[in-house]
């Protein structure tokens, strides 16, 4: 993910609970690393266990992805990116309302 892409995505991500003062412990890997790993997996069609050593260990990447998938955050991020792209093109936002605050 380029720095320009990350600048757009970073503001659309939810704030981790520990950072917002809601408890929990800091995550071991930053969201950018995890999103890069998932994007690599999808782009190259590899299996989780074939994740290159440049990325965090595959069980951690899978746990991150599964947590976001199961809580609806992956779909929400997709919807937010789509909305931002539509606004950038001068079109209206999609009608779906987000369940979480941006």
PDB file of C-alpha atoms in Angstrom:
ATOM      1  CA  UNK A   1       0.000   0.000   0.000  1.00  0.00           C
ATOM      2  CA  UNK A   2       1.460   3.338  -1.000  1.00  0.00           C
ATOM      3  CA  UNK A   3       1.697   6.222   1.441  1.00  0.00           C
ATOM      4  CA  UNK A   4      -1.064   8.043  -0.469  1.00  0.00           C
ATOM      5  CA  UNK A   5      -3.369   4.997  -0.236  1.00  0.00           C
ATOM      6  CA  UNK A   6      -2.609   4.608   3.461  1.00  0.00           C
ATOM      7  CA  UNK A   7      -3.386   8.285   4.100  1.00  0.00           C
ATOM      8  CA  UNK A   8      -6.885   7.707   2.683  1.00  0.00           C
ATOM      9  CA  UNK A   9      -7.508   4.399   4.440  1.00  0.00           C
ATOM     10  CA  UNK A  10      -6.071   5.341   7.855  1.00  0.00           C
ATOM     11  CA  UNK A  11      -8.783   7.898   8.594  1.00  0.00           C
ATOM     12  CA  UNK A  12     -11.524   5.416   7.689  1.00  0.00           C
ATOM     13  CA  UNK A  13     -10.360   2.722  10.130  1.00  0.00           C
ATOM     14  CA  UNK A  14     -11.931   2.333  13.561  1.00  0.00           C
ATOM     15  CA  UNK A  15      -9.853   3.512  16.518  1.00  0.00           C
ATOM     16  CA  UNK A  16      -8.565   0.543  18.565  1.00  0.00           C
ATOM     17  CA  UNK A  17     -10.204   0.245  21.984  1.00  0.00           C
ATOM     18  CA  UNK A  18      -6.982   0.618  23.957  1.00  0.00           C
ATOM     19  CA  UNK A  19      -6.103   3.809  22.071  1.00  0.00           C
ATOM     20  CA  UNK A  20      -9.547   5.293  22.698  1.00  0.00           C
ATOM     21  CA  UNK A  21      -9.294   4.542  26.432  1.00  0.00           C
ATOM     22  CA  UNK A  22     -11.816   1.680  26.353  1.00  0.00           C
ATOM     23  CA  UNK A  23      -9.391  -0.896  27.733  1.00  0.00           C
ATOM     24  CA  UNK A  24      -7.678  -3.836  26.154  1.00  0.00           C
ATOM     25  CA  UNK A  25      -4.055  -4.156  25.201  1.00  0.00           C
ATOM     26  CA  UNK A  26      -2.165  -2.700  22.256  1.00  0.00           C
ATOM     27  CA  UNK A  27      -2.120  -4.832  19.133  1.00  0.00           C
ATOM     28  CA  UNK A  28       1.141  -6.514  18.158  1.00  0.00           C
ATOM     29  CA  UNK A  29       1.116  -5.327  14.548  1.00  0.00           C
ATOM     30  CA  UNK A  30      -0.056  -2.104  12.977  1.00  0.00           C
ATOM     31  CA  UNK A  31      -3.169  -2.082  10.810  1.00  0.00           C
ATOM     32  CA  UNK A  32      -1.164  -1.087   7.747  1.00  0.00           C
ATOM     33  CA  UNK A  33       0.934  -4.272   7.956  1.00  0.00           C
ATOM     34  CA  UNK A  34      -2.156  -6.411   8.379  1.00  0.00           C
ATOM     35  CA  UNK A  35      -4.078  -4.788   5.539  1.00  0.00           C
ATOM     36  CA  UNK A  36      -1.021  -5.104   3.286  1.00  0.00           C
ATOM     37  CA  UNK A  37      -0.805  -8.815   4.116  1.00  0.00           C
ATOM     38  CA  UNK A  38      -4.497  -9.427   3.377  1.00  0.00           C
ATOM     39  CA  UNK A  39      -4.251  -7.449   0.120  1.00  0.00           C
ATOM     40  CA  UNK A  40      -1.203  -9.516  -0.891  1.00  0.00           C
ATOM     41  CA  UNK A  41      -3.065 -12.736  -0.157  1.00  0.00           C
ATOM     42  CA  UNK A  42      -6.101 -11.690  -2.210  1.00  0.00           C
ATOM     43  CA  UNK A  43      -4.057 -10.251  -5.083  1.00  0.00           C
ATOM     44  CA  UNK A  44      -1.845 -13.324  -5.468  1.00  0.00           C
ATOM     45  CA  UNK A  45      -4.388 -16.007  -4.644  1.00  0.00           C
ATOM     46  CA  UNK A  46      -2.087 -17.748  -2.180  1.00  0.00           C
ATOM     47  CA  UNK A  47      -2.978 -19.846   0.825  1.00  0.00           C
ATOM     48  CA  UNK A  48      -2.705 -18.402   4.321  1.00  0.00           C
ATOM     49  CA  UNK A  49       0.243 -20.662   5.164  1.00  0.00           C
ATOM     50  CA  UNK A  50       2.125 -19.442   2.080  1.00  0.00           C
ATOM     51  CA  UNK A  51       2.287 -15.866   3.401  1.00  0.00           C
ATOM     52  CA  UNK A  52       5.814 -14.497   2.801  1.00  0.00           C
ATOM     53  CA  UNK A  53       8.033 -13.861   5.819  1.00  0.00           C
ATOM     54  CA  UNK A  54       7.933 -10.106   5.072  1.00  0.00           C
ATOM     55  CA  UNK A  55       4.470 -10.007   6.626  1.00  0.00           C
ATOM     56  CA  UNK A  56       3.384 -10.829  10.176  1.00  0.00           C
ATOM     57  CA  UNK A  57       2.884 -14.565  10.860  1.00  0.00           C
ATOM     58  CA  UNK A  58      -0.083 -15.942   8.959  1.00  0.00           C
ATOM     59  CA  UNK A  59      -2.051 -16.994  12.079  1.00  0.00           C
ATOM     60  CA  UNK A  60      -1.970 -13.371  13.317  1.00  0.00           C
ATOM     61  CA  UNK A  61      -2.999 -12.030   9.895  1.00  0.00           C
ATOM     62  CA  UNK A  62      -5.828 -14.555   9.672  1.00  0.00           C
ATOM     63  CA  UNK A  63      -7.021 -13.733  13.213  1.00  0.00           C
ATOM     64  CA  UNK A  64      -7.040 -10.025  12.306  1.00  0.00           C
ATOM     65  CA  UNK A  65      -8.971 -10.683   9.094  1.00  0.00           C
ATOM     66  CA  UNK A  66     -11.432 -13.065  10.768  1.00  0.00           C
ATOM     67  CA  UNK A  67     -12.130 -10.584  13.577  1.00  0.00           C
ATOM     68  CA  UNK A  68     -12.823  -7.776  11.107  1.00  0.00           C
ATOM     69  CA  UNK A  69     -14.923 -10.076   8.901  1.00  0.00           C
ATOM     70  CA  UNK A  70     -16.994 -11.431  11.783  1.00  0.00           C
ATOM     71  CA  UNK A  71     -17.707  -7.996  13.267  1.00  0.00           C
ATOM     72  CA  UNK A  72     -18.533  -6.460   9.886  1.00  0.00           C
ATOM     73  CA  UNK A  73     -15.558  -4.105   9.844  1.00  0.00           C
ATOM     74  CA  UNK A  74     -14.223  -5.439   6.532  1.00  0.00           C
ATOM     75  CA  UNK A  75     -17.548  -4.691   4.808  1.00  0.00           C
ATOM     76  CA  UNK A  76     -17.771  -1.337   6.570  1.00  0.00           C
ATOM     77  CA  UNK A  77     -14.280  -0.346   5.391  1.00  0.00           C
ATOM     78  CA  UNK A  78     -15.261  -1.341   1.856  1.00  0.00           C
ATOM     79  CA  UNK A  79     -18.407   0.794   2.053  1.00  0.00           C
ATOM     80  CA  UNK A  80     -16.487   3.763   3.439  1.00  0.00           C
ATOM     81  CA  UNK A  81     -13.860   3.544   0.693  1.00  0.00           C
ATOM     82  CA  UNK A  82     -16.574   3.273  -1.935  1.00  0.00           C
ATOM     83  CA  UNK A  83     -18.339   6.330  -0.495  1.00  0.00           C
ATOM     84  CA  UNK A  84     -15.098   8.324  -0.445  1.00  0.00           C
ATOM     85  CA  UNK A  85     -14.370   7.338  -4.055  1.00  0.00           C
ATOM     86  CA  UNK A  86     -17.868   8.367  -5.148  1.00  0.00           C
ATOM     87  CA  UNK A  87     -17.550  11.760  -3.445  1.00  0.00           C
ATOM     88  CA  UNK A  88     -14.111  12.274  -5.018  1.00  0.00           C
ATOM     89  CA  UNK A  89     -15.700  11.645  -8.434  1.00  0.00           C
ATOM     90  CA  UNK A  90     -18.471  14.148  -7.734  1.00  0.00           C
ATOM     91  CA  UNK A  91     -21.190  11.546  -7.233  1.00  0.00           C
ATOM     92  CA  UNK A  92     -23.431  11.059  -4.219  1.00  0.00           C
ATOM     93  CA  UNK A  93     -22.633   8.693  -1.373  1.00  0.00           C
ATOM     94  CA  UNK A  94     -24.339   5.289  -1.366  1.00  0.00           C
ATOM     95  CA  UNK A  95     -27.633   5.147   0.534  1.00  0.00           C
ATOM     96  CA  UNK A  96     -26.452   2.615   3.112  1.00  0.00           C
ATOM     97  CA  UNK A  97     -25.840   4.216   6.487  1.00  0.00           C
ATOM     98  CA  UNK A  98     -22.897   3.079   8.571  1.00  0.00           C
ATOM     99  CA  UNK A  99     -23.469   1.514  11.931  1.00  0.00           C
ATOM    100  CA  UNK A 100     -20.224   2.849  13.405  1.00  0.00           C
ATOM    101  CA  UNK A 101     -19.042   6.426  13.609  1.00  0.00           C
ATOM    102  CA  UNK A 102     -16.305   7.327  11.081  1.00  0.00           C
TER     103      UNK A 102
END
